[in-house]
mmCIF file of C-alpha atoms in Angstrom:
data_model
loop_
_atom_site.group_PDB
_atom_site.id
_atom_site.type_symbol
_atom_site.label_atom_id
_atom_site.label_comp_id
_atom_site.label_asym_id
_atom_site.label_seq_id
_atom_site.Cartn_x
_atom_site.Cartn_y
_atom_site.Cartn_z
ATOM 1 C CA UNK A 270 6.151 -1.286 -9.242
ATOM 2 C CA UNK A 271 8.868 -3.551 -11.105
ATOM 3 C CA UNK A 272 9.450 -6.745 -10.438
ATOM 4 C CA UNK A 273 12.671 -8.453 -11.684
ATOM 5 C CA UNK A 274 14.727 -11.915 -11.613
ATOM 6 C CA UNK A 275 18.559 -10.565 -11.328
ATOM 7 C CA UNK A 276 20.202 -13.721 -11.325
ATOM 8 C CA UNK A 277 22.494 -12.785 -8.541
ATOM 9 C CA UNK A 278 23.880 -10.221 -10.159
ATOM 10 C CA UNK A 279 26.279 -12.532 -12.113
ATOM 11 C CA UNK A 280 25.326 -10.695 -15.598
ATOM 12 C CA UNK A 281 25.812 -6.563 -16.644
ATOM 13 C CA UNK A 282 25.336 -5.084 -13.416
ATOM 14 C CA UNK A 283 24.910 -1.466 -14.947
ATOM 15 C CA UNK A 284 22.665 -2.582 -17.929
ATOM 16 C CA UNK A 285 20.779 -3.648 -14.827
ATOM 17 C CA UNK A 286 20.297 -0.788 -12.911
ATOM 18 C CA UNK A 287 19.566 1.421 -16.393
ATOM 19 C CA UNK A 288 16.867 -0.717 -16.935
ATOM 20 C CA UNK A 289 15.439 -0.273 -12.991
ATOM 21 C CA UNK A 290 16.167 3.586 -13.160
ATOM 22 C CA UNK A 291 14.722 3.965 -16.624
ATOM 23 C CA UNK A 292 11.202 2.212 -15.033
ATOM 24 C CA UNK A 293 11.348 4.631 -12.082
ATOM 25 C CA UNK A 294 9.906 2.371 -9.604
ATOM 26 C CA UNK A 295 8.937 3.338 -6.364
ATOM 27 C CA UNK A 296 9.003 -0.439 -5.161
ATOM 28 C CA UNK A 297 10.995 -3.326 -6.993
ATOM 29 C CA UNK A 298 10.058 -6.888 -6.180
ATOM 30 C CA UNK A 299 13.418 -9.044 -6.794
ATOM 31 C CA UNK A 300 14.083 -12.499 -6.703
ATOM 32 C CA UNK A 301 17.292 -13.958 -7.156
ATOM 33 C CA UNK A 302 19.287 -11.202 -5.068
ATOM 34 C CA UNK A 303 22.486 -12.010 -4.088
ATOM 35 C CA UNK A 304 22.995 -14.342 -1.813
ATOM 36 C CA UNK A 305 26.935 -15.141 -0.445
ATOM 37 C CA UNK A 306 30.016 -13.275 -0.313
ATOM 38 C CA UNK A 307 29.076 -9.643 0.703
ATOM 39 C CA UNK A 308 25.611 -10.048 -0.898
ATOM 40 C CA UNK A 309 24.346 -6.730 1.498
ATOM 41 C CA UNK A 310 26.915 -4.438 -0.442
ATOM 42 C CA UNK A 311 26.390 -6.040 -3.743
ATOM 43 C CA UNK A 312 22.343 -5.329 -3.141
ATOM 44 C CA UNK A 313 23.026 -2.534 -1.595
ATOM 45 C CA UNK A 314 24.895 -1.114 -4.916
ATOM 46 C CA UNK A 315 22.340 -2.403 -7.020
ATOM 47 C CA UNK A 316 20.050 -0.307 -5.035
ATOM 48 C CA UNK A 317 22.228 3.378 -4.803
ATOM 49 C CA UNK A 318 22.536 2.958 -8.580
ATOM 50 C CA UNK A 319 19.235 2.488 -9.152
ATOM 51 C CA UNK A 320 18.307 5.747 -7.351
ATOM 52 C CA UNK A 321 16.419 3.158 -4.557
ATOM 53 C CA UNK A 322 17.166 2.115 -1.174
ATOM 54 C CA UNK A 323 17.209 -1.642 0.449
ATOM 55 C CA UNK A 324 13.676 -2.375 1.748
ATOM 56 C CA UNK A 325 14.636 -5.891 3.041
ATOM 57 C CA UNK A 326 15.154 -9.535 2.084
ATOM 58 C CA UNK A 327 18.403 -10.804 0.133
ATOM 59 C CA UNK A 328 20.067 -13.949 1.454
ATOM 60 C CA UNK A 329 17.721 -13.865 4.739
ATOM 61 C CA UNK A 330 14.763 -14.570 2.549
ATOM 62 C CA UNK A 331 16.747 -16.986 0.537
ATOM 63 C CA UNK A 332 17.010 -14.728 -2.529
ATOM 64 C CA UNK A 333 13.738 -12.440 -2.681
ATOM 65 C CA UNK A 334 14.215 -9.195 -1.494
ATOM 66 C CA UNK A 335 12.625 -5.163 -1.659
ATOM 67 C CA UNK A 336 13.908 -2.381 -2.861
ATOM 68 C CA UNK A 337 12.044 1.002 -2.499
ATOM 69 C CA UNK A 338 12.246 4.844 -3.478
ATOM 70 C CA UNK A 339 12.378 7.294 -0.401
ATOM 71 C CA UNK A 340 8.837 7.765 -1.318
ATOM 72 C CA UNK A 341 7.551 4.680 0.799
ATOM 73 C CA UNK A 342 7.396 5.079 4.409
ATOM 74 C CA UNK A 343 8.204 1.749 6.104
ATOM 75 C CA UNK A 344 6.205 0.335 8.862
ATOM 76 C CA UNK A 345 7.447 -2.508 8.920
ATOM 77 C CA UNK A 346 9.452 -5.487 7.494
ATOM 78 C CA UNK A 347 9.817 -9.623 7.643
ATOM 79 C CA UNK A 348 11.837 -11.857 5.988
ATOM 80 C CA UNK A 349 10.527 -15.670 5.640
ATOM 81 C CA UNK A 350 12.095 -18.857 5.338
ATOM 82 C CA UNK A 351 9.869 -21.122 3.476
ATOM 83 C CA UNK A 352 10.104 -24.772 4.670
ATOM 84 C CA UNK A 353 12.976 -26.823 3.362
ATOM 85 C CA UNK A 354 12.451 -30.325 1.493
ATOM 86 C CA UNK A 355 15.825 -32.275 1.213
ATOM 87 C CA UNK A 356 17.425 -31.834 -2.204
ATOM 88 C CA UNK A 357 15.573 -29.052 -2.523
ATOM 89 C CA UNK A 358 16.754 -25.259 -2.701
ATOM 90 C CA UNK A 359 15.493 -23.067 0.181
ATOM 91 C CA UNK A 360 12.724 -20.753 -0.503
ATOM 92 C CA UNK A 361 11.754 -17.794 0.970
ATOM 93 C CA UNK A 362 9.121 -14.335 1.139
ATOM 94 C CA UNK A 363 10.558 -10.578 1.269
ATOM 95 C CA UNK A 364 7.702 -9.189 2.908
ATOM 96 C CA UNK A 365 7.091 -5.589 3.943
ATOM 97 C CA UNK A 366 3.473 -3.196 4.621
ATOM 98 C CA UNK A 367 4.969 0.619 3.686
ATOM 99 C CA UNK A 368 2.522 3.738 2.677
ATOM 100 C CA UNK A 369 2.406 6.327 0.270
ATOM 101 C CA UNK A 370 0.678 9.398 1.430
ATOM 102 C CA UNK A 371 -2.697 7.532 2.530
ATOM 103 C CA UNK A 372 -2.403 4.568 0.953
ATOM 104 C CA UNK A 373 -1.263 1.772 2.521
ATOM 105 C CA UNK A 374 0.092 -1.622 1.155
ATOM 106 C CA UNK A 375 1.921 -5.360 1.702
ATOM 107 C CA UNK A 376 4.190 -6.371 -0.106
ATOM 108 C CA UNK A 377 5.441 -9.645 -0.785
ATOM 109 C CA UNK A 378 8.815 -10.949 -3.455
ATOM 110 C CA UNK A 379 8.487 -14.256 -4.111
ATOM 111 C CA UNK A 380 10.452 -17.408 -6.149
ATOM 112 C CA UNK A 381 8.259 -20.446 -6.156
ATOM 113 C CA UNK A 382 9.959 -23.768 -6.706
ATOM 114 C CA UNK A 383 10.939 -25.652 -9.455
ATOM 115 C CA UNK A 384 8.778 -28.881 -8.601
ATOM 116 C CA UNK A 385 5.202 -28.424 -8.861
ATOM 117 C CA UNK A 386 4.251 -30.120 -5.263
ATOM 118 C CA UNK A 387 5.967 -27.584 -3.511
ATOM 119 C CA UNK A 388 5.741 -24.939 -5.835
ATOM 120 C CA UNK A 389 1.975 -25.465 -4.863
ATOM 121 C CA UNK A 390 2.135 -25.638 -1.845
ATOM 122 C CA UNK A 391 4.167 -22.140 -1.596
ATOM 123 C CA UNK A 392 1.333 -20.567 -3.499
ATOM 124 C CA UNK A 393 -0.922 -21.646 -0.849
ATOM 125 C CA UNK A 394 1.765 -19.942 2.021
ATOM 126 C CA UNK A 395 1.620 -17.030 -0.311
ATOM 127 C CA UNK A 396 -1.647 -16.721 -0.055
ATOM 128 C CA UNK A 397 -1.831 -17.178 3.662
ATOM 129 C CA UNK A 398 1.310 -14.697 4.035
ATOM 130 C CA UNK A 399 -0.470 -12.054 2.158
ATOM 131 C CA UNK A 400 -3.555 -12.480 4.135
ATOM 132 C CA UNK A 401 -1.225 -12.691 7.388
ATOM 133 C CA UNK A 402 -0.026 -8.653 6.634
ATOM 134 C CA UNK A 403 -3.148 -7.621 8.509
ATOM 135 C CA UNK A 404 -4.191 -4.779 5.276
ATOM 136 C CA UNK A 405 -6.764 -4.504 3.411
ATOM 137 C CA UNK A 406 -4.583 -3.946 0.474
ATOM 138 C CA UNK A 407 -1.331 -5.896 -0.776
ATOM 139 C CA UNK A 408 0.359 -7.484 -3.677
ATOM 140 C CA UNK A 409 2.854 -10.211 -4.565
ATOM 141 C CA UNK A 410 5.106 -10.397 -7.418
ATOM 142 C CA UNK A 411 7.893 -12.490 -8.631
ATOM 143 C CA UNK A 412 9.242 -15.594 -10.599
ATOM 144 C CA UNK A 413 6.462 -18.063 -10.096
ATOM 145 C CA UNK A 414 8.280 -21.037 -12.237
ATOM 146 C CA UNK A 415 5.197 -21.556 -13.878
ATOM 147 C CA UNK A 416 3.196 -20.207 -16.725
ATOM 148 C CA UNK A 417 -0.546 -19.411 -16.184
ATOM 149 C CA UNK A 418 -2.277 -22.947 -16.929
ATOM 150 C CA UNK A 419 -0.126 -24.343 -14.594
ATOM 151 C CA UNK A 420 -2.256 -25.231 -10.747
ATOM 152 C CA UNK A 421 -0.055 -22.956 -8.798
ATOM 153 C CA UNK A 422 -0.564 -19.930 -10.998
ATOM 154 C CA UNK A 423 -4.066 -20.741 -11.429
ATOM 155 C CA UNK A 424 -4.838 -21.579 -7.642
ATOM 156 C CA UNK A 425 -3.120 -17.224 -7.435
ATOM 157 C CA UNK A 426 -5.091 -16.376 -9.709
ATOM 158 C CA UNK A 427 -8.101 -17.920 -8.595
ATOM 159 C CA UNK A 428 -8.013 -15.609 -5.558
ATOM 160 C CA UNK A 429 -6.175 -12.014 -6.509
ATOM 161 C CA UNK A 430 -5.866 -10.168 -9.651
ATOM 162 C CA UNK A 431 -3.223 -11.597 -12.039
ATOM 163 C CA UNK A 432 -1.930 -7.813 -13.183
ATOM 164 C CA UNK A 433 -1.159 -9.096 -16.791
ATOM 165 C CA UNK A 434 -4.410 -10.671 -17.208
ATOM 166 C CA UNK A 435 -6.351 -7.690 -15.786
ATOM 167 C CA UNK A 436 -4.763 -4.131 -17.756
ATOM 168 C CA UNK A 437 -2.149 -5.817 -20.545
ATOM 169 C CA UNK A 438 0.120 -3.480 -21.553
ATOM 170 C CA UNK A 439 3.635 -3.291 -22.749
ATOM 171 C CA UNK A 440 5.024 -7.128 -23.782
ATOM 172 C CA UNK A 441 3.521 -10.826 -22.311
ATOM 173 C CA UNK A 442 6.621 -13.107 -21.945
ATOM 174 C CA UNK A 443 9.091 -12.912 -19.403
ATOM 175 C CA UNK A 444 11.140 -15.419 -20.065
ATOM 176 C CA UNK A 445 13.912 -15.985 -21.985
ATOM 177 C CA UNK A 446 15.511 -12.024 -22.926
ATOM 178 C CA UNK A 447 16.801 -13.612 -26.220
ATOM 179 C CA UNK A 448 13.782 -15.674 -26.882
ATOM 180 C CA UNK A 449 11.036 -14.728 -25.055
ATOM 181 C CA UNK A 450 8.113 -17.576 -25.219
ATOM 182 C CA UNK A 451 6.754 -18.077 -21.652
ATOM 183 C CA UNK A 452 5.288 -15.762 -18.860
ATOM 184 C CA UNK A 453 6.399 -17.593 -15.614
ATOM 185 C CA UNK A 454 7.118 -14.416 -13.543
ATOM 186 C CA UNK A 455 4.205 -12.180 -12.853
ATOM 187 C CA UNK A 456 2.051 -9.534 -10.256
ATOM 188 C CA UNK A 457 -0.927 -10.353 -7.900
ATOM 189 C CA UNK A 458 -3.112 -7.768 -6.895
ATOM 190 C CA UNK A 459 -5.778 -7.856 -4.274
ATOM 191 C CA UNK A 460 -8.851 -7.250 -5.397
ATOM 192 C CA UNK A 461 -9.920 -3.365 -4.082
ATOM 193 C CA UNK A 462 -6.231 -1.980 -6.352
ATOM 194 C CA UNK A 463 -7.051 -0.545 -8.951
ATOM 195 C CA UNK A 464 -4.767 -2.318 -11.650
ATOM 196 C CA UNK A 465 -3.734 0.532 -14.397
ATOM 197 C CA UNK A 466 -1.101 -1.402 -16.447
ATOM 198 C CA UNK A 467 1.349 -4.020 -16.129
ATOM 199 C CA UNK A 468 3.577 -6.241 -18.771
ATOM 200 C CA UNK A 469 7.449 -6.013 -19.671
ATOM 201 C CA UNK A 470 8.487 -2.156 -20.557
ATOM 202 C CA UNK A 471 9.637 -3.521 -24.179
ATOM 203 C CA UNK A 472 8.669 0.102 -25.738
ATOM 204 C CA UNK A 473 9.187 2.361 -22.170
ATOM 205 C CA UNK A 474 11.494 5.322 -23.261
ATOM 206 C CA UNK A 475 14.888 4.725 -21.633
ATOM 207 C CA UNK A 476 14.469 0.737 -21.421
ATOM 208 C CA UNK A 477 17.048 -0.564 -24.159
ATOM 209 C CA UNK A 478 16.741 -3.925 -25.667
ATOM 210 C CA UNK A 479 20.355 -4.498 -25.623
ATOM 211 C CA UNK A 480 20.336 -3.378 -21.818
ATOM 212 C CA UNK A 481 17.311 -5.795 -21.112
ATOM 213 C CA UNK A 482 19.284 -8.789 -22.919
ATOM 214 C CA UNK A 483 22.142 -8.241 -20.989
ATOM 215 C CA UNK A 484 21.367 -7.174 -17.580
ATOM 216 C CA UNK A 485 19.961 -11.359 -16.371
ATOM 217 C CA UNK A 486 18.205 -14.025 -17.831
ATOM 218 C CA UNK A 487 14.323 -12.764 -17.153
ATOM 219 C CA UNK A 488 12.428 -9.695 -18.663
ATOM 220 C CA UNK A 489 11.126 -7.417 -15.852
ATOM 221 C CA UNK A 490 7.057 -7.081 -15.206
ATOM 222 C CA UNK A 491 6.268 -3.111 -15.068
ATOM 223 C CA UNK A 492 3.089 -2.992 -13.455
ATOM 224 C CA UNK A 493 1.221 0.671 -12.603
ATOM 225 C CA UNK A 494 -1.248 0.377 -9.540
ATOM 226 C CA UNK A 495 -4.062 2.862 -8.002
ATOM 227 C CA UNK A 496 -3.922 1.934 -4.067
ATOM 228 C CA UNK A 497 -7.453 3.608 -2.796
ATOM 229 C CA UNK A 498 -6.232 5.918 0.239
ATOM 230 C CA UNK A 499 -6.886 4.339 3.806
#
């Protein structure tokens, strides 16, 4: 499972998708997904390039969205529109519950706020829309806008598995490609999966540095799960 800050697209599209397909994800949590003119086709490129298919989300969910490999069966899908405080840029949840031969999971892409009341107070709707999925398994991912003291990524933390924390591997920081110093985006687990790896793919063969510098402005979080079976 990848999960990945594109920016909108607005940076080396193909760099981009070399660096999903070299990851071979079979589900990739993005925030920032286009948004505006034709921002289905542009996601929907992204996607076909990538070897993936649209899951859901994009400019319904205010930027998160889910991509998938024809792998996951879909039960079902639900984009989310997070409150809206004036001044403020909309938020939103890419949610979906899919399966892979018994196991089943939710899913939720998330981009928290940049002002730390509301960026708390989405953690707490994360929380609640995770629990709202009705399974006993699920995980969230995404640009959190915060690094790990912060009370928003503690107050996830405090209640699912923070991925990195759990089984490092690979690289810590996510943020910036040309100088990276800060892990603000990151993967919550629930706590009966099984968490078998998860950092940015720095060393993965196939993922080039000059590809991850110039595909957006975030490093993607690889993260390798064990779902138990239903």
């Amino acid at each position: 499972m990848l999960s990945y800050n594109i920016r909108s697209m607005r940076d080396d599209t193909a760099a981009l998708a070399r660096v999903i397909t070299a990851c071979a994800p079979d589900l990739v949590l993005v925030q920032e997904a286009p948004r505006f003119f034709r921002w289905r086709k542009h996601l929907a490129r992204l996607a076909r390039t990538s070897g993936l298919v649209v899951l859901s989300g994009g400019a319904t969910a205010s930027g998160p969205a889910l991509l998938c490999s024809l792998r996951a069966t879909v039960e079902r899908t639900e984009d989310v529109l997070l409150p809206l405080t004036p001044g403020l840029h909309r938020r939103g949840f890419a949610t979906a519950v899919v399966r892979f031969g018994g196991a089943r999971l939710g899913v939720v892409s998330c981009h928290l706020s940049l002002q730390k009341d509301e960026r708390y107070a989405q953690g707490g709707m994360l929380l609640d829309r995770l629990a709202a999925l009705g399974v006993p398994h699920a995980l969230a991912g995404g640009d959190i806008n915060e690094r790990p003291t912060g009370r928003t990524f503690r107050r996830l933390a405090g209640q699912l598995q923070d991925c990195w924390a759990v089984r490092p591997w690979g690289a810590e920081y996510t943020s910036t490609p040309a100088d990276p110093h800060q892990r603000i985006d990151a993967v919550f687990a629930t706590q009966g999966i099984e968490v078998l790896g998860c950092g940015v793919p720095l060393d993965l063969p196939g993922v080039d540095a000059e590809d991850l510098l110039a595909a957006t402005d975030h490093l993607p979080v690889l993260t390798a799960l064990r779902v138990p079976a239903a």
